């Protein structure tokens, strides 16, 4: 039941091609709007299922927004976490290993992982067998005394009617991009000027100021 590997990658490539020949920002907004309006509804319905379903009643059960559109977003996660060069290295290894073969989502994951040994992508694997849309909340705090700005993230995975719905779900990797704006000019702040720490235990990212954070 590996259709999402082929179709998710195809949709992602089509999105990237369209972004290259038009406005990347406008294209991305349109893709996300379609995802939220359509696939999120499927994820919240009795039809909720993982991008790699464990079983099916009819073969056309596979041709869903979850398999195609959400599958493309999982491929995009590899690209976001590994970067352009890391993703390309993973694709090169994937084709070198499996060209002309019948392959699985696990084979694709293994190629991305093995081509980027310095990056932990374990949490991406959980997207393949867990249904539903995770809810991520963010709490922002700024400590004036220490000039430290903290972001604390919490992920909640909904119960779903698929076969894993009665089991405790595992945390899924959710890439988060962070940027800060200057409080007076509105321009982006150069985050390389700050000390950045990440705490896996609490899912928090703290940005330690080196002089300009109090102006943001």
C-alpha atoms as a printed R data frame, in Angstrom:
    type eleno elety resid chain resno       x      y       z
1   ATOM     1    CA   UNK     A     1   0.000  0.000   0.000
2   ATOM     2    CA   UNK     A     2   2.766  2.378  -1.008
3   ATOM     3    CA   UNK     A     3   0.849  4.635  -3.432
4   ATOM     4    CA   UNK     A     4   1.642  7.760  -1.395
5   ATOM     5    CA   UNK     A     5   5.351  7.313  -2.124
6   ATOM     6    CA   UNK     A     6   4.804  7.744  -5.862
7   ATOM     7    CA   UNK     A     7   1.904 10.182  -5.829
8   ATOM     8    CA   UNK     A     8   3.096 12.282  -2.879
9   ATOM     9    CA   UNK     A     9   6.475 12.736  -4.572
10  ATOM    10    CA   UNK     A    10   4.754 13.530  -7.880
11  ATOM    11    CA   UNK     A    11   2.500 16.191  -6.318
12  ATOM    12    CA   UNK     A    12   5.482 17.720  -4.491
13  ATOM    13    CA   UNK     A    13   7.526 17.885  -7.715
14  ATOM    14    CA   UNK     A    14   4.587 19.477  -9.532
15  ATOM    15    CA   UNK     A    15   4.219 22.075  -6.775
16  ATOM    16    CA   UNK     A    16   7.919 22.910  -6.903
17  ATOM    17    CA   UNK     A    17   7.898 23.168 -10.708
18  ATOM    18    CA   UNK     A    18   4.909 25.531 -10.593
19  ATOM    19    CA   UNK     A    19   6.629 27.602  -7.892
20  ATOM    20    CA   UNK     A    20   9.781 27.884 -10.025
21  ATOM    21    CA   UNK     A    21   7.957 29.261 -13.058
22  ATOM    22    CA   UNK     A    22   5.559 31.548 -11.150
23  ATOM    23    CA   UNK     A    23   5.435 33.225  -7.739
24  ATOM    24    CA   UNK     A    24   6.642 30.758  -5.107
25  ATOM    25    CA   UNK     A    25   4.838 32.590  -2.308
26  ATOM    26    CA   UNK     A    26   1.521 32.808  -4.167
27  ATOM    27    CA   UNK     A    27   1.737 29.168  -5.218
28  ATOM    28    CA   UNK     A    28   2.469 28.034  -1.664
29  ATOM    29    CA   UNK     A    29  -0.444 30.027  -0.257
30  ATOM    30    CA   UNK     A    30  -2.748 28.396  -2.795
31  ATOM    31    CA   UNK     A    31  -1.488 24.887  -2.021
32  ATOM    32    CA   UNK     A    32  -1.890 25.364   1.727
33  ATOM    33    CA   UNK     A    33  -5.350 26.901   1.327
34  ATOM    34    CA   UNK     A    34  -6.459 23.867  -0.693
35  ATOM    35    CA   UNK     A    35  -4.934 21.525   1.903
36  ATOM    36    CA   UNK     A    36  -6.705 23.249   4.800
37  ATOM    37    CA   UNK     A    37 -10.058 23.489   3.027
38  ATOM    38    CA   UNK     A    38 -10.132 19.950   1.645
39  ATOM    39    CA   UNK     A    39  -7.651 17.509   3.153
40  ATOM    40    CA   UNK     A    40  -8.056 18.775   6.722
41  ATOM    41    CA   UNK     A    41 -11.783 18.044   6.388
42  ATOM    42    CA   UNK     A    42 -11.026 14.490   5.275
43  ATOM    43    CA   UNK     A    43  -8.632 14.062   8.217
44  ATOM    44    CA   UNK     A    44 -11.374 15.165  10.632
45  ATOM    45    CA   UNK     A    45 -14.023 12.875   9.134
46  ATOM    46    CA   UNK     A    46 -14.887  9.183   9.612
47  ATOM    47    CA   UNK     A    47 -12.805  8.634   6.441
48  ATOM    48    CA   UNK     A    48  -9.587  9.681   8.226
49  ATOM    49    CA   UNK     A    49  -6.673  7.391   7.370
50  ATOM    50    CA   UNK     A    50  -2.849  7.500   7.255
51  ATOM    51    CA   UNK     A    51  -1.032  8.411   4.050
52  ATOM    52    CA   UNK     A    52  -0.017  4.743   3.934
53  ATOM    53    CA   UNK     A    53  -3.238  2.853   4.787
54  ATOM    54    CA   UNK     A    54  -2.824 -0.532   6.451
55  ATOM    55    CA   UNK     A    55  -5.869 -2.018   4.710
56  ATOM    56    CA   UNK     A    56  -8.591 -1.203   2.189
57  ATOM    57    CA   UNK     A    57 -12.035 -2.348   1.028
58  ATOM    58    CA   UNK     A    58 -11.622 -1.340  -2.639
59  ATOM    59    CA   UNK     A    59  -8.569 -0.196  -4.565
60  ATOM    60    CA   UNK     A    60 -10.140  3.190  -5.296
61  ATOM    61    CA   UNK     A    61 -10.065  3.822  -1.535
62  ATOM    62    CA   UNK     A    62  -6.433  4.810  -2.108
63  ATOM    63    CA   UNK     A    63  -7.177  7.768  -4.384
64  ATOM    64    CA   UNK     A    64  -7.717 10.335  -1.639
65  ATOM    65    CA   UNK     A    65  -6.539 13.814  -0.743
66  ATOM    66    CA   UNK     A    66  -4.699 12.288   2.198
67  ATOM    67    CA   UNK     A    67  -2.621  9.941   0.044
68  ATOM    68    CA   UNK     A    68  -1.886 12.625  -2.568
69  ATOM    69    CA   UNK     A    69  -1.883 16.054  -0.902
70  ATOM    70    CA   UNK     A    70  -0.887 15.134   2.647
71  ATOM    71    CA   UNK     A    71   1.600 12.687   1.167
72  ATOM    72    CA   UNK     A    72   3.184 15.599  -0.702
73  ATOM    73    CA   UNK     A    73   3.455 17.577   2.521
74  ATOM    74    CA   UNK     A    74   5.333 14.702   4.158
75  ATOM    75    CA   UNK     A    75   7.775 14.731   1.232
76  ATOM    76    CA   UNK     A    76   8.088 18.491   1.752
77  ATOM    77    CA   UNK     A    77   9.047 17.839   5.383
78  ATOM    78    CA   UNK     A    78  12.124 15.952   4.237
79  ATOM    79    CA   UNK     A    79  13.010 18.930   2.057
80  ATOM    80    CA   UNK     A    80  12.418 21.420   4.902
81  ATOM    81    CA   UNK     A    81  14.405 19.495   7.503
82  ATOM    82    CA   UNK     A    82  17.287 18.352   5.300
83  ATOM    83    CA   UNK     A    83  17.560 21.424   3.089
84  ATOM    84    CA   UNK     A    84  18.016 21.497  -0.673
85  ATOM    85    CA   UNK     A    85  21.366 19.711  -0.692
86  ATOM    86    CA   UNK     A    86  20.384 17.111   1.894
87  ATOM    87    CA   UNK     A    87  17.151 16.322   0.085
88  ATOM    88    CA   UNK     A    88  19.010 15.998  -3.218
89  ATOM    89    CA   UNK     A    89  21.553 13.676  -1.584
90  ATOM    90    CA   UNK     A    90  18.686 11.539  -0.302
91  ATOM    91    CA   UNK     A    91  17.050 11.429  -3.742
92  ATOM    92    CA   UNK     A    92  20.347 10.479  -5.395
93  ATOM    93    CA   UNK     A    93  20.839  7.614  -2.917
94  ATOM    94    CA   UNK     A    94  17.218  6.526  -3.344
95  ATOM    95    CA   UNK     A    95  17.584  6.234  -7.121
96  ATOM    96    CA   UNK     A    96  21.004  4.588  -6.854
97  ATOM    97    CA   UNK     A    97  19.604  1.922  -4.560
98  ATOM    98    CA   UNK     A    98  16.198  1.301  -6.081
99  ATOM    99    CA   UNK     A    99  16.095  2.305  -9.755
100 ATOM   100    CA   UNK     A   100  13.849 -0.197 -11.548
101 ATOM   101    CA   UNK     A   101  12.657 -1.840  -8.330
102 ATOM   102    CA   UNK     A   102   9.336 -2.061  -6.519
103 ATOM   103    CA   UNK     A   103  10.000  0.093  -3.447
104 ATOM   104    CA   UNK     A   104   8.250  1.189  -0.269
105 ATOM   105    CA   UNK     A   105   7.886  4.321   1.817
106 ATOM   106    CA   UNK     A   106  10.335  2.736   4.252
107 ATOM   107    CA   UNK     A   107  12.929  2.487   1.468
108 ATOM   108    CA   UNK     A   108  12.510  6.192   0.716
109 ATOM   109    CA   UNK     A   109  12.806  7.081   4.408
110 ATOM   110    CA   UNK     A   110  15.938  4.938   4.751
111 ATOM   111    CA   UNK     A   111  17.588  6.645   1.784
112 ATOM   112    CA   UNK     A   112  16.905 10.107   3.210
113 ATOM   113    CA   UNK     A   113  18.148  9.038   6.654
114 ATOM   114    CA   UNK     A   114  21.298  7.300   5.415
115 ATOM   115    CA   UNK     A   115  22.253 10.175   3.097
116 ATOM   116    CA   UNK     A   116  22.029 12.605   6.034
117 ATOM   117    CA   UNK     A   117  23.493 10.803   9.070
118 ATOM   118    CA   UNK     A   118  23.882 14.027  11.023
119 ATOM   119    CA   UNK     A   119  20.152 14.808  11.072
120 ATOM   120    CA   UNK     A   120  17.563 12.911  13.109
121 ATOM   121    CA   UNK     A   121  14.430 12.465  10.979
122 ATOM   122    CA   UNK     A   122  12.943  9.601  13.018
123 ATOM   123    CA   UNK     A   123   9.739 11.532  13.746
124 ATOM   124    CA   UNK     A   124   8.847 11.753  10.049
125 ATOM   125    CA   UNK     A   125   8.277  7.987   9.943
126 ATOM   126    CA   UNK     A   126   5.270  8.332  12.270
127 ATOM   127    CA   UNK     A   127   3.373 10.331   9.622
128 ATOM   128    CA   UNK     A   128   3.098  7.204   7.478
129 ATOM   129    CA   UNK     A   129   1.014  5.111   9.885
130 ATOM   130    CA   UNK     A   130  -0.904  7.670  11.970
131 ATOM   131    CA   UNK     A   131  -4.036  9.463  10.801
132 ATOM   132    CA   UNK     A   132  -5.414 12.875  11.730
133 ATOM   133    CA   UNK     A   133  -4.180 16.460  11.742
134 ATOM   134    CA   UNK     A   134  -1.856 17.297  14.674
135 ATOM   135    CA   UNK     A   135  -2.670 20.487  16.574
136 ATOM   136    CA   UNK     A   136   0.408 22.514  17.511
137 ATOM   137    CA   UNK     A   137   0.129 25.353  20.022
138 ATOM   138    CA   UNK     A   138   2.805 27.928  20.775
139 ATOM   139    CA   UNK     A   139   3.458 29.951  23.923
140 ATOM   140    CA   UNK     A   140   5.757 32.990  23.582
141 ATOM   141    CA   UNK     A   141   7.625 34.525  26.488
142 ATOM   142    CA   UNK     A   142  10.212 37.310  26.752
143 ATOM   143    CA   UNK     A   143  12.361 37.682  29.865
144 ATOM   144    CA   UNK     A   144  13.569 41.283  30.040
145 ATOM   145    CA   UNK     A   145  16.143 40.526  32.736
146 ATOM   146    CA   UNK     A   146  17.952 37.849  30.742
147 ATOM   147    CA   UNK     A   147  16.904 39.231  27.338
148 ATOM   148    CA   UNK     A   148  15.685 35.787  26.350
149 ATOM   149    CA   UNK     A   149  12.767 35.115  24.026
150 ATOM   150    CA   UNK     A   150  11.299 31.614  24.352
151 ATOM   151    CA   UNK     A   151   8.910 29.673  22.166
152 ATOM   152    CA   UNK     A   152   7.292 26.606  23.731
153 ATOM   153    CA   UNK     A   153   5.460 24.238  21.398
154 ATOM   154    CA   UNK     A   154   2.974 21.534  22.311
155 ATOM   155    CA   UNK     A   155   1.671 18.903  19.908
156 ATOM   156    CA   UNK     A   156  -1.679 17.160  20.359
157 ATOM   157    CA   UNK     A   157  -2.571 14.194  18.157
158 ATOM   158    CA   UNK     A   158  -6.322 13.597  17.754
159 ATOM   159    CA   UNK     A   159  -8.059 10.270  18.157
160 ATOM   160    CA   UNK     A   160  -9.124  8.908  14.776
161 ATOM   161    CA   UNK     A   161 -11.338  6.022  13.636
162 ATOM   162    CA   UNK     A   162  -8.516  4.200  11.870
163 ATOM   163    CA   UNK     A   163  -6.915  1.071  13.317
164 ATOM   164    CA   UNK     A   164  -4.516  3.071  15.500
165 ATOM   165    CA   UNK     A   165  -7.260  5.234  16.991
166 ATOM   166    CA   UNK     A   166  -7.411  3.288  20.253
167 ATOM   167    CA   UNK     A   167  -3.664  3.269  20.747
168 ATOM   168    CA   UNK     A   168  -1.391  5.979  22.080
169 ATOM   169    CA   UNK     A   169   0.063  7.874  19.147
170 ATOM   170    CA   UNK     A   170   3.721  8.812  18.846
171 ATOM   171    CA   UNK     A   171   4.941 12.377  18.388
172 ATOM   172    CA   UNK     A   172   5.296 13.400  14.749
173 ATOM   173    CA   UNK     A   173   8.076 15.635  13.515
174 ATOM   174    CA   UNK     A   174   6.715 19.091  12.643
175 ATOM   175    CA   UNK     A   175   9.272 21.469  11.064
176 ATOM   176    CA   UNK     A   176   8.967 25.041  12.371
177 ATOM   177    CA   UNK     A   177  10.646 28.040  10.813
178 ATOM   178    CA   UNK     A   178  11.413 30.944  13.156
179 ATOM   179    CA   UNK     A   179  11.984 34.598  12.324
180 ATOM   180    CA   UNK     A   180  12.042 37.831  14.313
181 ATOM   181    CA   UNK     A   181  11.188 41.368  13.203
182 ATOM   182    CA   UNK     A   182  12.701 44.617  14.455
183 ATOM   183    CA   UNK     A   183  10.139 46.427  16.610
184 ATOM   184    CA   UNK     A   184  10.769 49.826  14.990
185 ATOM   185    CA   UNK     A   185  11.773 49.153  11.387
186 ATOM   186    CA   UNK     A   186   9.827 45.937  10.775
187 ATOM   187    CA   UNK     A   187  12.853 44.396   9.060
188 ATOM   188    CA   UNK     A   188  13.981 40.817   9.648
189 ATOM   189    CA   UNK     A   189  16.517 40.396  12.419
190 ATOM   190    CA   UNK     A   190  19.652 38.415  11.627
191 ATOM   191    CA   UNK     A   191  19.266 35.334  13.837
192 ATOM   192    CA   UNK     A   192  22.961 34.533  13.445
193 ATOM   193    CA   UNK     A   193  23.547 37.353  15.960
194 ATOM   194    CA   UNK     A   194  21.690 35.409  18.651
195 ATOM   195    CA   UNK     A   195  22.480 32.375  20.768
196 ATOM   196    CA   UNK     A   196  19.917 29.701  19.852
197 ATOM   197    CA   UNK     A   197  19.188 26.695  22.053
198 ATOM   198    CA   UNK     A   198  16.736 23.858  21.467
199 ATOM   199    CA   UNK     A   199  15.221 21.708  24.202
200 ATOM   200    CA   UNK     A   200  13.757 18.426  22.974
201 ATOM   201    CA   UNK     A   201  12.291 17.622  26.376
202 ATOM   202    CA   UNK     A   202   9.851 20.502  26.324
203 ATOM   203    CA   UNK     A   203   9.706 21.117  22.571
204 ATOM   204    CA   UNK     A   204  10.922 24.679  23.198
205 ATOM   205    CA   UNK     A   205  13.214 26.902  21.212
206 ATOM   206    CA   UNK     A   206  14.918 29.691  23.127
207 ATOM   207    CA   UNK     A   207  16.644 32.624  21.477
208 ATOM   208    CA   UNK     A   208  19.209 34.275  23.724
209 ATOM   209    CA   UNK     A   209  19.805 37.937  22.975
210 ATOM   210    CA   UNK     A   210  23.210 39.406  22.268
211 ATOM   211    CA   UNK     A   211  22.042 42.985  22.232
212 ATOM   212    CA   UNK     A   212  19.133 43.725  19.920
213 ATOM   213    CA   UNK     A   213  16.333 41.422  21.033
214 ATOM   214    CA   UNK     A   214  14.967 44.004  23.455
215 ATOM   215    CA   UNK     A   215  14.238 46.236  20.447
216 ATOM   216    CA   UNK     A   216  12.120 43.597  18.683
